[in-house]
Amino acid sequence: MAEPKLFPALSSSYILAFQFSSWYPAFARHTIKSTIIRPLSDEFREYLDADGVFVPEGSEDAPAESTLSDDDDDVEDGEEPPKQYSFPELDKRIRDCVGEYEAVFPKLNFSSPKDASWLLPASSPLKCTSPADVYLLLKSSDFINHDLSTESVFEGCQLDDTSPTYELELVLRKWYSIDRSRELRCFVRGNHLIGISQRDTNFYDFWNDSSTQSNVVTAVKNFWQHNIKPKWTINEDYVFDFLLTRDLSKGHILDFNPYAPKTDPLLFSYEELGALIPSDGENSLPQFRVIDSPSHPAAASNAPTHQHNMIPFEAVNMSSGRDIEEFADLWKESVKDSLR
């Protein structure tokens, strides 16, 4: 019997199954309450893709002190002034969601701006209470660039019989504080739950308890068998992110991802996951991996997540000699100044 390939064949229809609007309706009961805004205008896509970090006019809840500036000489004679953007209808929909949820965190079809979380208070990362907060996170993120072009979204895909239809969408999810120590990434291949990995690569002592690990594997497997496996029928290979409840006995879905090289296998390699695919039975599955020691090779050293790409290039010159909170405040003030 031939061994299965490391990855399933990628097609545009396979990838589109993982955009938020594709899976959310079927799993709304088992995930965070969310609102999907689509389609978004070409102008909004253009704004996200434009150089620089700035927020559209009218997106701040507090009125600007003045729309006039004494610095008009900053634009040299003959130089085109930067294009101004305004999205009043989208602003209203975001404010409506904030009114309903109290606070939101944004994402696009596939990607969230986690690499820009440093812009908002560390005690409430990604918490947005105004359209300007949402736009600022999206414009400061490198991660969301993946969702802006079909070339990156469908990278590595084989040609389908039909050309894919791809519409940019903004997802606003109800914000609440998440304990990252309870986040897991779960790998399904051939409709078998083969692996579970701790998602946050910091050491947490409670994960060293063998009974805790056994109970968590049972909880995740039961949830998957009853709430995911019967409903996820479009394909047999996928990855889902899962958040356990405080007592570690239940949980809910955070996201779905393609079983593809672009999805981080975390404490596994895809070769190791491939070796777990069962040929008969699966009594020993899934395999569960955690950071079992502060000296674990994959353990983080309290460094900011996504530190390698968390600061936009435009901000580097103003960052020297400042701590991250001071710098974040200065960066937000710089963005506000661009509106005046």
mmCIF file with all atom_site columns, N, CA, C and O in Angstrom, residues 292-331:
data_model
loop_
_atom_site.group_PDB
_atom_site.id
_atom_site.type_symbol
_atom_site.label_atom_id
_atom_site.label_alt_id
_atom_site.label_comp_id
_atom_site.label_asym_id
_atom_site.label_entity_id
_atom_site.label_seq_id
_atom_site.pdbx_PDB_ins_code
_atom_site.Cartn_x
_atom_site.Cartn_y
_atom_site.Cartn_z
_atom_site.occupancy
_atom_site.B_iso_or_equiv
_atom_site.pdbx_formal_charge
_atom_site.auth_seq_id
_atom_site.auth_comp_id
_atom_site.auth_asym_id
_atom_site.auth_atom_id
_atom_site.pdbx_PDB_model_num
ATOM 1   N N  . ASP A 1 292 ? 7.375  20.924 27.642 1.00 0.00 ? 292 ASP A N  1
ATOM 2   C CA . ASP A 1 292 ? 7.449  20.232 28.933 1.00 0.00 ? 292 ASP A CA 1
ATOM 3   C C  . ASP A 1 292 ? 8.558  20.736 29.840 1.00 0.00 ? 292 ASP A C  1
ATOM 4   O O  . ASP A 1 292 ? 8.750  20.231 30.941 1.00 0.00 ? 292 ASP A O  1
ATOM 5   N N  . SER A 1 293 ? 9.282  21.762 29.391 1.00 0.00 ? 293 SER A N  1
ATOM 6   C CA . SER A 1 293 ? 10.384 22.285 30.192 1.00 0.00 ? 293 SER A CA 1
ATOM 7   C C  . SER A 1 293 ? 10.735 23.682 29.700 1.00 0.00 ? 293 SER A C  1
ATOM 8   O O  . SER A 1 293 ? 10.613 23.974 28.495 1.00 0.00 ? 293 SER A O  1
ATOM 9   N N  . PRO A 1 294 ? 11.197 24.565 30.589 1.00 0.00 ? 294 PRO A N  1
ATOM 10  C CA . PRO A 1 294 ? 11.646 25.887 30.134 1.00 0.00 ? 294 PRO A CA 1
ATOM 11  C C  . PRO A 1 294 ? 12.811 25.799 29.150 1.00 0.00 ? 294 PRO A C  1
ATOM 12  O O  . PRO A 1 294 ? 13.041 26.726 28.377 1.00 0.00 ? 294 PRO A O  1
ATOM 13  N N  . SER A 1 295 ? 13.528 24.684 29.173 1.00 0.00 ? 295 SER A N  1
ATOM 14  C CA . SER A 1 295 ? 14.672 24.512 28.272 1.00 0.00 ? 295 SER A CA 1
ATOM 15  C C  . SER A 1 295 ? 14.300 23.772 26.987 1.00 0.00 ? 295 SER A C  1
ATOM 16  O O  . SER A 1 295 ? 15.178 23.433 26.192 1.00 0.00 ? 295 SER A O  1
ATOM 17  N N  . HIS A 1 296 ? 13.019 23.530 26.776 1.00 0.00 ? 296 HIS A N  1
ATOM 18  C CA . HIS A 1 296 ? 12.553 22.883 25.550 1.00 0.00 ? 296 HIS A CA 1
ATOM 19  C C  . HIS A 1 296 ? 13.045 23.693 24.346 1.00 0.00 ? 296 HIS A C  1
ATOM 20  O O  . HIS A 1 296 ? 13.004 24.925 24.358 1.00 0.00 ? 296 HIS A O  1
ATOM 21  N N  . PRO A 1 297 ? 13.535 23.035 23.296 1.00 0.00 ? 297 PRO A N  1
ATOM 22  C CA . PRO A 1 297 ? 14.080 23.777 22.139 1.00 0.00 ? 297 PRO A CA 1
ATOM 23  C C  . PRO A 1 297 ? 13.109 24.780 21.522 1.00 0.00 ? 297 PRO A C  1
ATOM 24  O O  . PRO A 1 297 ? 13.538 25.786 20.957 1.00 0.00 ? 297 PRO A O  1
ATOM 25  N N  . ALA A 1 298 ? 11.810 24.499 21.624 1.00 0.00 ? 298 ALA A N  1
ATOM 26  C CA . ALA A 1 298 ? 10.823 25.392 21.013 1.00 0.00 ? 298 ALA A CA 1
ATOM 27  C C  . ALA A 1 298 ? 10.283 26.430 21.977 1.00 0.00 ? 298 ALA A C  1
ATOM 28  O O  . ALA A 1 298 ? 9.457  27.262 21.595 1.00 0.00 ? 298 ALA A O  1
ATOM 29  N N  . ALA A 1 299 ? 10.742 26.398 23.250 1.00 0.00 ? 299 ALA A N  1
ATOM 30  C CA . ALA A 1 299 ? 10.189 27.297 24.257 1.00 0.00 ? 299 ALA A CA 1
ATOM 31  C C  . ALA A 1 299 ? 10.567 28.739 23.966 1.00 0.00 ? 299 ALA A C  1
ATOM 32  O O  . ALA A 1 299 ? 11.717 29.056 23.655 1.00 0.00 ? 299 ALA A O  1
ATOM 33  N N  . ALA A 1 300 ? 9.585  29.616 24.084 1.00 0.00 ? 300 ALA A N  1
ATOM 34  C CA . ALA A 1 300 ? 9.838  31.052 23.940 1.00 0.00 ? 300 ALA A CA 1
ATOM 35  C C  . ALA A 1 300 ? 10.483 31.566 25.216 1.00 0.00 ? 300 ALA A C  1
ATOM 36  O O  . ALA A 1 300 ? 10.327 31.001 26.297 1.00 0.00 ? 300 ALA A O  1
ATOM 37  N N  . SER A 1 301 ? 11.186 32.665 25.100 1.00 0.00 ? 301 SER A N  1
ATOM 38  C CA . SER A 1 301 ? 11.873 33.241 26.263 1.00 0.00 ? 301 SER A CA 1
ATOM 39  C C  . SER A 1 301 ? 11.232 34.562 26.649 1.00 0.00 ? 301 SER A C  1
ATOM 40  O O  . SER A 1 301 ? 11.894 35.579 26.778 1.00 0.00 ? 301 SER A O  1
ATOM 41  N N  . ASN A 1 302 ? 9.898  34.554 26.755 1.00 0.00 ? 302 ASN A N  1
ATOM 42  C CA . ASN A 1 302 ? 9.130  35.761 27.106 1.00 0.00 ? 302 ASN A CA 1
ATOM 43  C C  . ASN A 1 302 ? 9.320  36.890 26.102 1.00 0.00 ? 302 ASN A C  1
ATOM 44  O O  . ASN A 1 302 ? 9.112  38.053 26.420 1.00 0.00 ? 302 ASN A O  1
ATOM 45  N N  . ALA A 1 303 ? 9.763  36.539 24.899 1.00 0.00 ? 303 ALA A N  1
ATOM 46  C CA . ALA A 1 303 ? 9.876  37.553 23.847 1.00 0.00 ? 303 ALA A CA 1
ATOM 47  C C  . ALA A 1 303 ? 8.505  37.774 23.233 1.00 0.00 ? 303 ALA A C  1
ATOM 48  O O  . ALA A 1 303 ? 7.659  36.881 23.229 1.00 0.00 ? 303 ALA A O  1
ATOM 49  N N  . PRO A 1 304 ? 8.242  38.978 22.704 1.00 0.00 ? 304 PRO A N  1
ATOM 50  C CA . PRO A 1 304 ? 6.941  39.221 22.094 1.00 0.00 ? 304 PRO A CA 1
ATOM 51  C C  . PRO A 1 304 ? 6.690  38.255 20.938 1.00 0.00 ? 304 PRO A C  1
ATOM 52  O O  . PRO A 1 304 ? 7.585  37.979 20.152 1.00 0.00 ? 304 PRO A O  1
ATOM 53  N N  . THR A 1 305 ? 5.468  37.741 20.868 1.00 0.00 ? 305 THR A N  1
ATOM 54  C CA . THR A 1 305 ? 5.113  36.906 19.742 1.00 0.00 ? 305 THR A CA 1
ATOM 55  C C  . THR A 1 305 ? 5.208  37.709 18.454 1.00 0.00 ? 305 THR A C  1
ATOM 56  O O  . THR A 1 305 ? 4.864  38.875 18.409 1.00 0.00 ? 305 THR A O  1
ATOM 57  N N  . HIS A 1 306 ? 5.674  37.090 17.395 1.00 0.00 ? 306 HIS A N  1
ATOM 58  C CA . HIS A 1 306 ? 5.823  37.722 16.082 1.00 0.00 ? 306 HIS A CA 1
ATOM 59  C C  . HIS A 1 306 ? 6.797  38.900 16.125 1.00 0.00 ? 306 HIS A C  1
ATOM 60  O O  . HIS A 1 306 ? 6.686  39.834 15.339 1.00 0.00 ? 306 HIS A O  1
ATOM 61  N N  . GLN A 1 307 ? 7.785  38.841 17.026 1.00 0.00 ? 307 GLN A N  1
ATOM 62  C CA . GLN A 1 307 ? 8.668  39.999 17.181 1.00 0.00 ? 307 GLN A CA 1
ATOM 63  C C  . GLN A 1 307 ? 9.451  40.308 15.913 1.00 0.00 ? 307 GLN A C  1
ATOM 64  O O  . GLN A 1 307 ? 9.846  41.456 15.685 1.00 0.00 ? 307 GLN A O  1
ATOM 65  N N  . HIS A 1 308 ? 9.659  39.313 15.050 1.00 0.00 ? 308 HIS A N  1
ATOM 66  C CA . HIS A 1 308 ? 10.478 39.532 13.873 1.00 0.00 ? 308 HIS A CA 1
ATOM 67  C C  . HIS A 1 308 ? 9.789  40.396 12.830 1.00 0.00 ? 308 HIS A C  1
ATOM 68  O O  . HIS A 1 308 ? 10.445 40.909 11.926 1.00 0.00 ? 308 HIS A O  1
ATOM 69  N N  . ASN A 1 309 ? 8.473  40.551 12.917 1.00 0.00 ? 309 ASN A N  1
ATOM 70  C CA . ASN A 1 309 ? 7.805  41.380 11.909 1.00 0.00 ? 309 ASN A CA 1
ATOM 71  C C  . ASN A 1 309 ? 6.703  42.234 12.516 1.00 0.00 ? 309 ASN A C  1
ATOM 72  O O  . ASN A 1 309 ? 5.727  42.563 11.883 1.00 0.00 ? 309 ASN A O  1
ATOM 73  N N  . MET A 1 310 ? 6.868  42.628 13.795 1.00 0.00 ? 310 MET A N  1
ATOM 74  C CA . MET A 1 310 ? 5.763  43.303 14.440 1.00 0.00 ? 310 MET A CA 1
ATOM 75  C C  . MET A 1 310 ? 5.783  44.817 14.312 1.00 0.00 ? 310 MET A C  1
ATOM 76  O O  . MET A 1 310 ? 4.812  45.465 14.662 1.00 0.00 ? 310 MET A O  1
ATOM 77  N N  . ILE A 1 311 ? 6.847  45.415 13.788 1.00 0.00 ? 311 ILE A N  1
ATOM 78  C CA . ILE A 1 311 ? 6.912  46.871 13.671 1.00 0.00 ? 311 ILE A CA 1
ATOM 79  C C  . ILE A 1 311 ? 7.030  47.258 12.206 1.00 0.00 ? 311 ILE A C  1
ATOM 80  O O  . ILE A 1 311 ? 7.950  46.832 11.526 1.00 0.00 ? 311 ILE A O  1
ATOM 81  N N  . PRO A 1 312 ? 6.079  48.052 11.694 1.00 0.00 ? 312 PRO A N  1
ATOM 82  C CA . PRO A 1 312 ? 6.158  48.475 10.306 1.00 0.00 ? 312 PRO A CA 1
ATOM 83  C C  . PRO A 1 312 ? 7.435  49.254 10.040 1.00 0.00 ? 312 PRO A C  1
ATOM 84  O O  . PRO A 1 312 ? 7.944  49.971 10.905 1.00 0.00 ? 312 PRO A O  1
ATOM 85  N N  . PHE A 1 313 ? 7.932  49.130 8.813  1.00 0.00 ? 313 PHE A N  1
ATOM 86  C CA . PHE A 1 313 ? 9.185  49.776 8.442  1.00 0.00 ? 313 PHE A CA 1
ATOM 87  C C  . PHE A 1 313 ? 9.144  51.270 8.694  1.00 0.00 ? 313 PHE A C  1
ATOM 88  O O  . PHE A 1 313 ? 10.124 51.873 9.120  1.00 0.00 ? 313 PHE A O  1
ATOM 89  N N  . GLU A 1 314 ? 7.965  51.887 8.445  1.00 0.00 ? 314 GLU A N  1
ATOM 90  C CA . GLU A 1 314 ? 7.860  53.343 8.586  1.00 0.00 ? 314 GLU A CA 1
ATOM 91  C C  . GLU A 1 314 ? 8.102  53.797 10.021 1.00 0.00 ? 314 GLU A C  1
ATOM 92  O O  . GLU A 1 314 ? 8.402  54.953 10.277 1.00 0.00 ? 314 GLU A O  1
ATOM 93  N N  . ALA A 1 315 ? 7.955  52.873 10.986 1.00 0.00 ? 315 ALA A N  1
ATOM 94  C CA . ALA A 1 315 ? 8.047  53.250 12.391 1.00 0.00 ? 315 ALA A CA 1
ATOM 95  C C  . ALA A 1 315 ? 9.454  53.153 12.948 1.00 0.00 ? 315 ALA A C  1
ATOM 96  O O  . ALA A 1 315 ? 9.720  53.661 14.030 1.00 0.00 ? 315 ALA A O  1
ATOM 97  N N  . VAL A 1 316 ? 10.352 52.520 12.231 1.00 0.00 ? 316 VAL A N  1
ATOM 98  C CA . VAL A 1 316 ? 11.660 52.214 12.798 1.00 0.00 ? 316 VAL A CA 1
ATOM 99  C C  . VAL A 1 316 ? 12.407 53.468 13.235 1.00 0.00 ? 316 VAL A C  1
ATOM 100 O O  . VAL A 1 316 ? 13.015 53.526 14.303 1.00 0.00 ? 316 VAL A O  1
ATOM 101 N N  . ASN A 1 317 ? 12.324 54.526 12.441 1.00 0.00 ? 317 ASN A N  1
ATOM 102 C CA . ASN A 1 317 ? 13.103 55.725 12.743 1.00 0.00 ? 317 ASN A CA 1
ATOM 103 C C  . ASN A 1 317 ? 12.666 56.434 14.020 1.00 0.00 ? 317 ASN A C  1
ATOM 104 O O  . ASN A 1 317 ? 13.440 57.176 14.614 1.00 0.00 ? 317 ASN A O  1
ATOM 105 N N  . MET A 1 318 ? 11.420 56.232 14.453 1.00 0.00 ? 318 MET A N  1
ATOM 106 C CA . MET A 1 318 ? 10.963 56.921 15.667 1.00 0.00 ? 318 MET A CA 1
ATOM 107 C C  . MET A 1 318 ? 11.048 56.032 16.902 1.00 0.00 ? 318 MET A C  1
ATOM 108 O O  . MET A 1 318 ? 10.643 56.418 17.973 1.00 0.00 ? 318 MET A O  1
ATOM 109 N N  . SER A 1 319 ? 11.585 54.819 16.758 1.00 0.00 ? 319 SER A N  1
ATOM 110 C CA . SER A 1 319 ? 11.529 53.873 17.865 1.00 0.00 ? 319 SER A CA 1
ATOM 111 C C  . SER A 1 319 ? 12.741 53.925 18.785 1.00 0.00 ? 319 SER A C  1
ATOM 112 O O  . SER A 1 319 ? 12.700 53.400 19.880 1.00 0.00 ? 319 SER A O  1
ATOM 113 N N  . SER A 1 320 ? 13.812 54.543 18.362 1.00 0.00 ? 320 SER A N  1
ATOM 114 C CA . SER A 1 320 ? 15.072 54.461 19.092 1.00 0.00 ? 320 SER A CA 1
ATOM 115 C C  . SER A 1 320 ? 14.953 54.999 20.513 1.00 0.00 ? 320 SER A C  1
ATOM 116 O O  . SER A 1 320 ? 14.448 56.091 20.755 1.00 0.00 ? 320 SER A O  1
ATOM 117 N N  . GLY A 1 321 ? 15.389 54.193 21.478 1.00 0.00 ? 321 GLY A N  1
ATOM 118 C CA . GLY A 1 321 ? 15.469 54.640 22.865 1.00 0.00 ? 321 GLY A CA 1
ATOM 119 C C  . GLY A 1 321 ? 14.156 54.644 23.603 1.00 0.00 ? 321 GLY A C  1
ATOM 120 O O  . GLY A 1 321 ? 14.074 55.175 24.702 1.00 0.00 ? 321 GLY A O  1
ATOM 121 N N  . ARG A 1 322 ? 13.101 54.045 23.032 1.00 0.00 ? 322 ARG A N  1
ATOM 122 C CA . ARG A 1 322 ? 11.805 54.086 23.690 1.00 0.00 ? 322 ARG A CA 1
ATOM 123 C C  . ARG A 1 322 ? 11.344 52.664 24.010 1.00 0.00 ? 322 ARG A C  1
ATOM 124 O O  . ARG A 1 322 ? 11.570 51.742 23.235 1.00 0.00 ? 322 ARG A O  1
ATOM 125 N N  . ASP A 1 323 ? 10.656 52.512 25.149 1.00 0.00 ? 323 ASP A N  1
ATOM 126 C CA . ASP A 1 323 ? 10.084 51.200 25.430 1.00 0.00 ? 323 ASP A CA 1
ATOM 127 C C  . ASP A 1 323 ? 8.839  51.023 24.571 1.00 0.00 ? 323 ASP A C  1
ATOM 128 O O  . ASP A 1 323 ? 8.340  51.956 23.947 1.00 0.00 ? 323 ASP A O  1
ATOM 129 N N  . ILE A 1 324 ? 8.313  49.796 24.524 1.00 0.00 ? 324 ILE A N  1
ATOM 130 C CA . ILE A 1 324 ? 7.280  49.465 23.559 1.00 0.00 ? 324 ILE A CA 1
ATOM 131 C C  . ILE A 1 324 ? 5.999  50.252 23.796 1.00 0.00 ? 324 ILE A C  1
ATOM 132 O O  . ILE A 1 324 ? 5.333  50.674 22.852 1.00 0.00 ? 324 ILE A O  1
ATOM 133 N N  . GLU A 1 325 ? 5.613  50.507 25.070 1.00 0.00 ? 325 GLU A N  1
ATOM 134 C CA . GLU A 1 325 ? 4.378  51.245 25.331 1.00 0.00 ? 325 GLU A CA 1
ATOM 135 C C  . GLU A 1 325 ? 4.517  52.709 24.919 1.00 0.00 ? 325 GLU A C  1
ATOM 136 O O  . GLU A 1 325 ? 3.611  53.296 24.334 1.00 0.00 ? 325 GLU A O  1
ATOM 137 N N  . GLU A 1 326 ? 5.661  53.298 25.225 1.00 0.00 ? 326 GLU A N  1
ATOM 138 C CA . GLU A 1 326 ? 5.894  54.694 24.838 1.00 0.00 ? 326 GLU A CA 1
ATOM 139 C C  . GLU A 1 326 ? 5.904  54.815 23.324 1.00 0.00 ? 326 GLU A C  1
ATOM 140 O O  . GLU A 1 326 ? 5.330  55.736 22.742 1.00 0.00 ? 326 GLU A O  1
ATOM 141 N N  . PHE A 1 327 ? 6.569  53.841 22.683 1.00 0.00 ? 327 PHE A N  1
ATOM 142 C CA . PHE A 1 327 ? 6.645  53.864 21.233 1.00 0.00 ? 327 PHE A CA 1
ATOM 143 C C  . PHE A 1 327 ? 5.268  53.676 20.594 1.00 0.00 ? 327 PHE A C  1
ATOM 144 O O  . PHE A 1 327 ? 4.906  54.359 19.630 1.00 0.00 ? 327 PHE A O  1
ATOM 145 N N  . ALA A 1 328 ? 4.450  52.766 21.151 1.00 0.00 ? 328 ALA A N  1
ATOM 146 C CA . ALA A 1 328 ? 3.118  52.543 20.602 1.00 0.00 ? 328 ALA A CA 1
ATOM 147 C C  . ALA A 1 328 ? 2.273  53.810 20.688 1.00 0.00 ? 328 ALA A C  1
ATOM 148 O O  . ALA A 1 328 ? 1.550  54.157 19.749 1.00 0.00 ? 328 ALA A O  1
ATOM 149 N N  . ASP A 1 329 ? 2.358  54.519 21.824 1.00 0.00 ? 329 ASP A N  1
ATOM 150 C CA . ASP A 1 329 ? 1.615  55.773 21.973 1.00 0.00 ? 329 ASP A CA 1
ATOM 151 C C  . ASP A 1 329 ? 2.077  56.796 20.944 1.00 0.00 ? 329 ASP A C  1
ATOM 152 O O  . ASP A 1 329 ? 1.256  57.491 20.323 1.00 0.00 ? 329 ASP A O  1
ATOM 153 N N  . LEU A 1 330 ? 3.400  56.896 20.754 1.00 0.00 ? 330 LEU A N  1
ATOM 154 C CA . LEU A 1 330 ? 3.937  57.848 19.789 1.00 0.00 ? 330 LEU A CA 1
ATOM 155 C C  . LEU A 1 330 ? 3.492  57.497 18.376 1.00 0.00 ? 330 LEU A C  1
ATOM 156 O O  . LEU A 1 330 ? 3.139  58.372 17.577 1.00 0.00 ? 330 LEU A O  1
ATOM 157 N N  . TRP A 1 331 ? 3.484  56.195 18.083 1.00 0.00 ? 331 TRP A N  1
ATOM 158 C CA . TRP A 1 331 ? 3.084  55.744 16.747 1.00 0.00 ? 331 TRP A CA 1
ATOM 159 C C  . TRP A 1 331 ? 1.619  56.083 16.483 1.00 0.00 ? 331 TRP A C  1
ATOM 160 O O  . TRP A 1 331 ? 1.264  56.579 15.412 1.00 0.00 ? 331 TRP A O  1
#
